[in-house]
Short mmCIF file of C-alpha atoms in Angstrom, two decimals:
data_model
loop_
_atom_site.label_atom_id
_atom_site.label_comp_id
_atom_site.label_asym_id
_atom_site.label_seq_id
_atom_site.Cartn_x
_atom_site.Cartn_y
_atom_site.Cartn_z
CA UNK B 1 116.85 199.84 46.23
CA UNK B 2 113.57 198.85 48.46
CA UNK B 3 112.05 197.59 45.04
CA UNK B 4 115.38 195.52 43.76
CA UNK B 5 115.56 193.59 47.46
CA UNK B 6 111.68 192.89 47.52
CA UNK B 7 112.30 191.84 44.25
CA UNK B 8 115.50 189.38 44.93
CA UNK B 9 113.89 188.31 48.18
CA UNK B 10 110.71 186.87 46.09
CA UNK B 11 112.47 185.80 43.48
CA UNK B 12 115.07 183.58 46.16
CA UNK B 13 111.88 182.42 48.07
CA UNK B 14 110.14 181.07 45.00
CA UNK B 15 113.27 179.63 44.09
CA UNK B 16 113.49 177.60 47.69
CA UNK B 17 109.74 176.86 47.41
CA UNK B 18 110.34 173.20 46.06
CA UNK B 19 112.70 172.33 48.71
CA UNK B 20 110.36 173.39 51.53
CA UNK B 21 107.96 171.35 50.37
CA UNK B 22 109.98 168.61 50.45
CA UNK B 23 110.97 169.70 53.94
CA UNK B 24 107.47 169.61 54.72
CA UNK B 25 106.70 166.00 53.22
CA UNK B 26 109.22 164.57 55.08
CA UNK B 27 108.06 165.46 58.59
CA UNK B 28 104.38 164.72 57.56
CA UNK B 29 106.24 161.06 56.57
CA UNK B 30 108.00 160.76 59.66
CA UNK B 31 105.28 162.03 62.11
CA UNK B 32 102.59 159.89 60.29
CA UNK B 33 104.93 156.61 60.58
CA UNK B 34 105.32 157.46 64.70
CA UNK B 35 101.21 157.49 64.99
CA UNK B 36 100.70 154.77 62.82
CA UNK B 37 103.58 151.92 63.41
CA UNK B 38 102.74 151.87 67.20
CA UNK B 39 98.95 151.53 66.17
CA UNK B 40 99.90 148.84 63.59
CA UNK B 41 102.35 147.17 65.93
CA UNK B 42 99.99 146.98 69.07
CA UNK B 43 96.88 145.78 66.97
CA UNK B 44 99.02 142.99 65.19
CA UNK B 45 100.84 141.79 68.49
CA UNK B 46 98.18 139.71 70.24
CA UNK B 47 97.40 137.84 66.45
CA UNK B 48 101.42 137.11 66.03
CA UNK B 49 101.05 136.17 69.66
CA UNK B 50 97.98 133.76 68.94
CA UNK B 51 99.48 132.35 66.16
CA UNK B 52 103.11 131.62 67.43
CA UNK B 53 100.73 129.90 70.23
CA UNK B 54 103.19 130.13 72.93
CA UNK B 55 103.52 127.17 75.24
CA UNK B 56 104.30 127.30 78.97
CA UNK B 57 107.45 125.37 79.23
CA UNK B 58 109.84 124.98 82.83
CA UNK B 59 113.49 125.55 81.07
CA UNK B 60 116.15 123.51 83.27
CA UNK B 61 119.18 124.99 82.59
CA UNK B 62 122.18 122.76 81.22
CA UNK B 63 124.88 121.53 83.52
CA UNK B 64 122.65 122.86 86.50
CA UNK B 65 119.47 120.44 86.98
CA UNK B 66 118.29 121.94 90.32
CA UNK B 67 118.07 125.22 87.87
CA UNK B 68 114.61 125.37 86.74
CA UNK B 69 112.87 128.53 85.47
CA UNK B 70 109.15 129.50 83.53
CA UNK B 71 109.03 130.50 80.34
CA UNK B 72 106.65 130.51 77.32
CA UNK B 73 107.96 129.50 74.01
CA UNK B 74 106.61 128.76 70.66
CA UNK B 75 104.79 125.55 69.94
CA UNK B 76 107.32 125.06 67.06
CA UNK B 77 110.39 125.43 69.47
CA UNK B 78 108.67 122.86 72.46
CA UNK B 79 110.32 120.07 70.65
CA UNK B 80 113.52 121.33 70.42
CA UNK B 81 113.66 122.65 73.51
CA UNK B 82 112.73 118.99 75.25
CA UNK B 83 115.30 117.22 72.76
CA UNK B 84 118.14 119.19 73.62
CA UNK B 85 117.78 119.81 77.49
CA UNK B 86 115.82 118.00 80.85
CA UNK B 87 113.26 121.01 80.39
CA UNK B 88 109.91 119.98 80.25
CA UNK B 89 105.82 121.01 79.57
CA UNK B 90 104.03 122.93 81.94
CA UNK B 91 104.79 125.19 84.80
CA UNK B 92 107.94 124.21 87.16
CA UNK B 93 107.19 121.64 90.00
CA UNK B 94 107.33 122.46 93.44
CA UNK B 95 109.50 119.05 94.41
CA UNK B 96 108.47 117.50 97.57
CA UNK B 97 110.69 114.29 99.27
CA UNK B 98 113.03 112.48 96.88
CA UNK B 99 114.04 108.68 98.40
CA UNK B 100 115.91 106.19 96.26
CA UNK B 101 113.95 103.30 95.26
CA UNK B 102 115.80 100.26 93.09
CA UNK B 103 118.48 101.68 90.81
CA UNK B 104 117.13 105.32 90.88
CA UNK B 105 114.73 107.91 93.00
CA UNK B 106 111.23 108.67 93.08
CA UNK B 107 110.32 112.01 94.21
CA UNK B 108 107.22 113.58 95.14
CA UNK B 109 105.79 116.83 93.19
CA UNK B 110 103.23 119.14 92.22
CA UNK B 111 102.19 121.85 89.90
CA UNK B 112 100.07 124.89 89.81
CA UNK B 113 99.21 127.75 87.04
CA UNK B 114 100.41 131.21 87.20
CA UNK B 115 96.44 131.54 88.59
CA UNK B 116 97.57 128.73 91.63
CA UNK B 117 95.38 126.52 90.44
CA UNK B 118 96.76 123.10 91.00
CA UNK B 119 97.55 121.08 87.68
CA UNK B 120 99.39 117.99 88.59
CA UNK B 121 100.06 116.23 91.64
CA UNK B 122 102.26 113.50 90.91
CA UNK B 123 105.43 110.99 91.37
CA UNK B 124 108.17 110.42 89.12
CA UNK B 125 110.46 107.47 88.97
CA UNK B 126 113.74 107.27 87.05
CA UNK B 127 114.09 104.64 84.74
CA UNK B 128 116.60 103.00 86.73
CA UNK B 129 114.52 102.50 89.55
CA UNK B 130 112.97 99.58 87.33
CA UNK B 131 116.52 98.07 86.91
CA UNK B 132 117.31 97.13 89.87
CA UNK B 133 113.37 96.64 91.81
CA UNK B 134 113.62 94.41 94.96
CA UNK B 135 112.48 91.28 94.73
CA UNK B 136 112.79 89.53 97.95
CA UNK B 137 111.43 89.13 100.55
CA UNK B 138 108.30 90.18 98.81
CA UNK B 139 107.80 93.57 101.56
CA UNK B 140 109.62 95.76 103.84
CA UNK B 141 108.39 93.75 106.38
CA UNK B 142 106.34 96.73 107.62
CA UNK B 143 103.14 95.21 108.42
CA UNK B 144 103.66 91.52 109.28
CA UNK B 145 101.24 88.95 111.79
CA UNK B 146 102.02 85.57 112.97
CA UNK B 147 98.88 84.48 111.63
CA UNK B 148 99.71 80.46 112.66
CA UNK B 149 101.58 81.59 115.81
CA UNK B 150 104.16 79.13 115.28
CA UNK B 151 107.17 82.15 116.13
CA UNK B 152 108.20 82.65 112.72
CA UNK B 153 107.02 85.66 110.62
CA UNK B 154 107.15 84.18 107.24
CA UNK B 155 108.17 86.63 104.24
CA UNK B 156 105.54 85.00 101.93
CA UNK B 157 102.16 85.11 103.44
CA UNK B 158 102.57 86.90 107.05
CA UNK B 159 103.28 90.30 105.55
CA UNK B 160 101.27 93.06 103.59
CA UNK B 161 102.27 96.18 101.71
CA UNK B 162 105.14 95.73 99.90
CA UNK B 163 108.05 97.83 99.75
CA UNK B 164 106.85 100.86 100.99
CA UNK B 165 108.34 104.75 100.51
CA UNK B 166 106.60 107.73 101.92
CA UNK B 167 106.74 110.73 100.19
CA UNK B 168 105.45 114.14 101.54
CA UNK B 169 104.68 116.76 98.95
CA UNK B 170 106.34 120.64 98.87
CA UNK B 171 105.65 122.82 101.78
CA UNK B 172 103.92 125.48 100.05
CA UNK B 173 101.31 123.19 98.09
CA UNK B 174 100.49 121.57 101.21
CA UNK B 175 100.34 124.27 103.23
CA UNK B 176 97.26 125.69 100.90
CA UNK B 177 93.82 125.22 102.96
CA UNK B 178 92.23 124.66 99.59
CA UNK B 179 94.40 121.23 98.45
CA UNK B 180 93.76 118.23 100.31
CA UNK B 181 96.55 116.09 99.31
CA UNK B 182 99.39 115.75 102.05
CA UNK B 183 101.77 112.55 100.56
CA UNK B 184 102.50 109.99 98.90
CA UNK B 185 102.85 106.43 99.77
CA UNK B 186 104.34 104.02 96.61
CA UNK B 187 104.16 100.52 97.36
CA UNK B 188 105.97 98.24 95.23
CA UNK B 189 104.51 94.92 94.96
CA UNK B 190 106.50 92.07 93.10
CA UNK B 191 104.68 89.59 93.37
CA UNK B 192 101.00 91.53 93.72
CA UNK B 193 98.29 90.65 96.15
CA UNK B 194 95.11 89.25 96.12
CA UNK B 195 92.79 88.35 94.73
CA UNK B 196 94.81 85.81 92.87
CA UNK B 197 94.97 85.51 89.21
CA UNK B 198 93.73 89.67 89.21
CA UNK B 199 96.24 91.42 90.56
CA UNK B 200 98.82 88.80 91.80
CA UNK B 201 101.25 90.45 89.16
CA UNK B 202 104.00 92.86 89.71
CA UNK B 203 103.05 96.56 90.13
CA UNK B 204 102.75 99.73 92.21
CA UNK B 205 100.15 101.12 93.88
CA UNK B 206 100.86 105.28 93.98
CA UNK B 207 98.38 106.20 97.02
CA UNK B 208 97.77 110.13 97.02
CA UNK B 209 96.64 110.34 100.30
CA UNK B 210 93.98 113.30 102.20
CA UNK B 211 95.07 112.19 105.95
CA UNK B 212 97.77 112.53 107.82
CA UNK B 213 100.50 110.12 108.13
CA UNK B 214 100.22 109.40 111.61
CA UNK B 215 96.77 108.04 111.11
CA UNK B 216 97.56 105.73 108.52
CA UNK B 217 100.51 104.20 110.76
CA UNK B 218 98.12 103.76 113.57
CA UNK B 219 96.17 100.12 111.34
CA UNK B 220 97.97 98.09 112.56
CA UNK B 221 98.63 94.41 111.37
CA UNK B 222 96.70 91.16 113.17
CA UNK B 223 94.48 88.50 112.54
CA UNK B 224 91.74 89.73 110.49
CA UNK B 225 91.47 89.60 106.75
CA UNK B 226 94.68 90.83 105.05
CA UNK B 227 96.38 90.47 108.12
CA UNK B 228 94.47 93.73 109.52
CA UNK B 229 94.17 93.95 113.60
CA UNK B 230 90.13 92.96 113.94
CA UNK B 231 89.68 96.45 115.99
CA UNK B 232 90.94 98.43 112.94
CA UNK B 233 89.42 95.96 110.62
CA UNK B 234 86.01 96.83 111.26
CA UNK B 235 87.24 100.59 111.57
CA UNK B 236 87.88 99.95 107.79
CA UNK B 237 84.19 98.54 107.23
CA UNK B 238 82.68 101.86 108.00
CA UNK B 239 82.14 103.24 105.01
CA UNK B 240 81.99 107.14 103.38
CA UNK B 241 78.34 107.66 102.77
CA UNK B 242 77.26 106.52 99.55
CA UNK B 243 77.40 110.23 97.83
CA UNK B 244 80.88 110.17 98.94
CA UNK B 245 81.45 107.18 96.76
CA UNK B 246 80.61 106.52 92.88
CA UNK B 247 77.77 103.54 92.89
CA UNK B 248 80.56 101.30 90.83
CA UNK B 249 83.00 101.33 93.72
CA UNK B 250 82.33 98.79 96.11
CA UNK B 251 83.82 97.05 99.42
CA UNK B 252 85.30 93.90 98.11
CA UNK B 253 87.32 93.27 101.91
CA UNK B 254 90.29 94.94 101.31
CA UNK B 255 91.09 96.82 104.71
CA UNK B 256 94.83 96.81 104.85
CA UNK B 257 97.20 97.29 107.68
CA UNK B 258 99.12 100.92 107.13
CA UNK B 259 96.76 101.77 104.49
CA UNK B 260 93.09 101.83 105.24
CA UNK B 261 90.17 99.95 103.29
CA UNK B 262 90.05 99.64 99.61
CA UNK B 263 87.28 100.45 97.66
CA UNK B 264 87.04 99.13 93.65
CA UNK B 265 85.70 99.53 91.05
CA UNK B 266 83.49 96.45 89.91
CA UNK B 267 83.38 97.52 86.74
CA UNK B 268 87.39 97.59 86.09
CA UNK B 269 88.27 94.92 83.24
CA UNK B 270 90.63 92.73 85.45
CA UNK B 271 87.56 91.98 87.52
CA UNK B 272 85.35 90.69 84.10
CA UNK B 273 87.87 88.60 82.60
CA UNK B 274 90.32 90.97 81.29
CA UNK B 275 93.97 92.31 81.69
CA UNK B 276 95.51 94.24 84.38
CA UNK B 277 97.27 97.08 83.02
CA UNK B 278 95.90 99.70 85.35
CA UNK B 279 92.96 101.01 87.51
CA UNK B 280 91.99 103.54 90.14
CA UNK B 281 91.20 102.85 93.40
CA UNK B 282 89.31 105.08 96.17
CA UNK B 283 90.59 104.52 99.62
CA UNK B 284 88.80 105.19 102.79
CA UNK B 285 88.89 104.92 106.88
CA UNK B 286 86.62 105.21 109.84
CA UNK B 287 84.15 107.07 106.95
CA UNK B 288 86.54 109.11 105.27
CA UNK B 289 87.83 109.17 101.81
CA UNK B 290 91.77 109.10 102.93
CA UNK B 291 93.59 108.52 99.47
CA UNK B 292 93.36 108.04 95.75
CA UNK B 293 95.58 105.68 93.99
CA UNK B 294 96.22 104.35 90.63
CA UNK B 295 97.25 100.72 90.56
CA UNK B 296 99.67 99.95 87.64
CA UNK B 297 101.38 96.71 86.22
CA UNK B 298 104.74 96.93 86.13
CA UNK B 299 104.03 95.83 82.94
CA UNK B 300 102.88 99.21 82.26
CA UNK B 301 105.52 101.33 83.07
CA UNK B 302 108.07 98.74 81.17
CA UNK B 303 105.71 99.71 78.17
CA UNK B 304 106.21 103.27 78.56
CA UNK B 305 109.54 102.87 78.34
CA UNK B 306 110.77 101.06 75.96
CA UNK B 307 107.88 103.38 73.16
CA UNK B 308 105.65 100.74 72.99
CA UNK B 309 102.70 102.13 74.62
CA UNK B 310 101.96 105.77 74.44
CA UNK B 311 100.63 108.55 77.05
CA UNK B 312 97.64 107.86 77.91
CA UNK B 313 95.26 109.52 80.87
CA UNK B 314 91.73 107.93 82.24
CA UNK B 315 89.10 109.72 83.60
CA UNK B 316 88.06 109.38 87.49
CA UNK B 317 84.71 108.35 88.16
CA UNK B 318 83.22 110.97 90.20
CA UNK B 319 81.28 110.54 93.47
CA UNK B 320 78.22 112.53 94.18
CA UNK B 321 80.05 115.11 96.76
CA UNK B 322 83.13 115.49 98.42
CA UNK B 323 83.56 115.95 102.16
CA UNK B 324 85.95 118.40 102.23
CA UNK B 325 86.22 121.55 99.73
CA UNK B 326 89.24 121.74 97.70
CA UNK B 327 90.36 121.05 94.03
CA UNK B 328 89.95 117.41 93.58
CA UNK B 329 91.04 115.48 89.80
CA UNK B 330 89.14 114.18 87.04
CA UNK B 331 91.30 112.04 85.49
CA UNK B 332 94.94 109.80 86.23
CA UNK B 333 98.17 110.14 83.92
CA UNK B 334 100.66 107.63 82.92
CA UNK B 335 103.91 109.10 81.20
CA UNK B 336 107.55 109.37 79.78
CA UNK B 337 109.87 112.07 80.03
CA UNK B 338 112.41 110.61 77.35
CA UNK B 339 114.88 113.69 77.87
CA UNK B 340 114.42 112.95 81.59
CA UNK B 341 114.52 109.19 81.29
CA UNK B 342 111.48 109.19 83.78
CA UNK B 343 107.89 108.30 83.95
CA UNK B 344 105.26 110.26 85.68
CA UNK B 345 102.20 108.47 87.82
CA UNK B 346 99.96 112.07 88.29
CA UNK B 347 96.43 113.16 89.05
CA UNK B 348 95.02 115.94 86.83
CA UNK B 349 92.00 117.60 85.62
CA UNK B 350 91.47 119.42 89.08
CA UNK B 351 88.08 120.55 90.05
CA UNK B 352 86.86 123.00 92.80
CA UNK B 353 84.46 121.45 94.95
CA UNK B 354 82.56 123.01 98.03
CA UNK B 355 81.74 120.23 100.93
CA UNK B 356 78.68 118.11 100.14
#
């Protein structure tokens, strides 16, 4: 009987041999695929990654503006995205004052990488705001002088500056030792200023300014050129040492009451027989650099628009050193938002600088 069950039992385990072995080639399958699929799958994730090329995007959500949130999409879904919502490139602002200004609001903002480097300071303006654009009087009647002291402040003439909104930037971006910029000052201009036939057009000047407020409000208006009081007037003549300024901006005698002295660039094509479309100006006071501002026709923005003038950026001319350290830009921005129905005056391209 030993014999016969030896016997049955090899005869039953030959018989089961084939199915083992299939047994066996299954779990070899099955532990091979969970070694070799999370290999596969974390060696092929950063090339999908790379070639999806994901795009930092802030998402606003729909029906809920004030709703803004980072992502990173697809470079093929950016488009999309921007048609179908008020989302838009980059990382989400940090909004600083909003203040309406003609039909619409301009509001103060800025933005910084997931690093905290600053990107963008900037102001946008809704497209209304250009509908409905004060005309007259000419200024806010802000900074006037009774130049011929005959009692009667005349719109035309007696008063600088324009319509003028102040606009402080976000808490947190100014409270960063490392980023200079404090506000910023728009000053509409209908009918320009001087010099005539240069800039005696329509336009803004967006002042980004280093100082505080309270110091700009203290030049005052009076008899001196551009109806500057002659004490702060030749405050205004003191220059920033020349490696604070780039050798092509010069003083051309434009210290101006609430803003400081203007320094431009002699180079800029208005000045050699061309057309004002825009330019940058340095600003300074009592020695200091105290704001940076791009000038812009009116013209301009209109252009934006209505599509017939692209994005466009120009690179700042770069003095020598700066006097304080911070991240300072490289280059001014003029753009449209068309899902926003905005345009954007910024400063970009920031640099880290140590004090020269």
């Amino acid at each position: 009987m030993s014999k016969l069950a030896a016997a049955l039992s090899k005869s039953q385990l030959i018989g089961r041999r084939p199915a083992i072995l299939t047994t066996l080639l299954i779990v070899v399958v099955v532990v091979g695929a969970l070694i070799v699929i999370p290999l596969w799958r974390d060696s092929a994730t950063p090339a999908t990654i790379d070639a999806a090329n994901l795009v930092p995007v802030c998402e606003v959500a729909e029906g809920d503006p004030a709703r803004e949130s980072n992502r990173r999409i697809a470079e093929s879904a950016v488009a999309d995205l921007l048609s179908g919502t008020r989302s838009y490139l980059g990382p989400c602002a940090e909004y600083g004052a909003s203040l309406p200004l003609g039909g619409g609001r301009i509001t103060a903002f800025s933005q910084t990488n997931e690093a905290g480097e600053p990107l963008a300071v900037g102001l946008t303006a809704d497209d209304a705001v250009y509908d409905a654009l004060p005309y007259e009087p000419p200024s806010g009647r802000l900074w006037c002088h009774d130049k011929n002291a005959d009692g009667v402040v005349a719109d035309h003439g007696e008063c600088a500056g324009g319509h003028e909104t102040v606009l402080p930037l976000g808490n947190t971006f100014t409270a960063r030792a490392d980023v200079p910029f404090t506000y910023v000052l728009a000053n509409w201009n209908p009918h320009g200023h001087v010099p005539p036939g240069v800039w005696d057009t329509a336009h803004f000047d967006v002042h980004f300014y280093l100082n505080d407020n309270a110091e700009r409000l203290a030049i005052r208006p009076g008899s001196c050129p551009q109806l500057t009081d002659c004490d702060d007037y030749r405050l205004g003549k003191i220059l920033p040492d020349p490696k604070y300024r780039h050798p092509d901006y010069v003083d051309l005698d434009a210290v101006e009451p609430g803003m400081g002295q203007h320094l431009i660039d002699s180079t800029t094509p208005e000045l050699n027989g061309g057309d004002f479309t825009s330019t940058f100006i340095y600003g300074s006071w009592n020695g200091e650099i105290t704001f940076l501002e791009p000038m812009v026709a009116l013209s301009r923005y209109e252009a934006l628009r209505s599509d017939n003038r692209e994005d466009s950026c120009v690179d700042i001319k770069q003095p020598q050193a700066w006097q304080q350290p911070g991240w300072y830009p490289t280059k001014y921005c003029l753009r449209h938002r068309d899902n926003r129905a905005e345009t954007l005056t910024t400063l970009e391209g920031f640099v880290r600088h140590t004090a020269g």
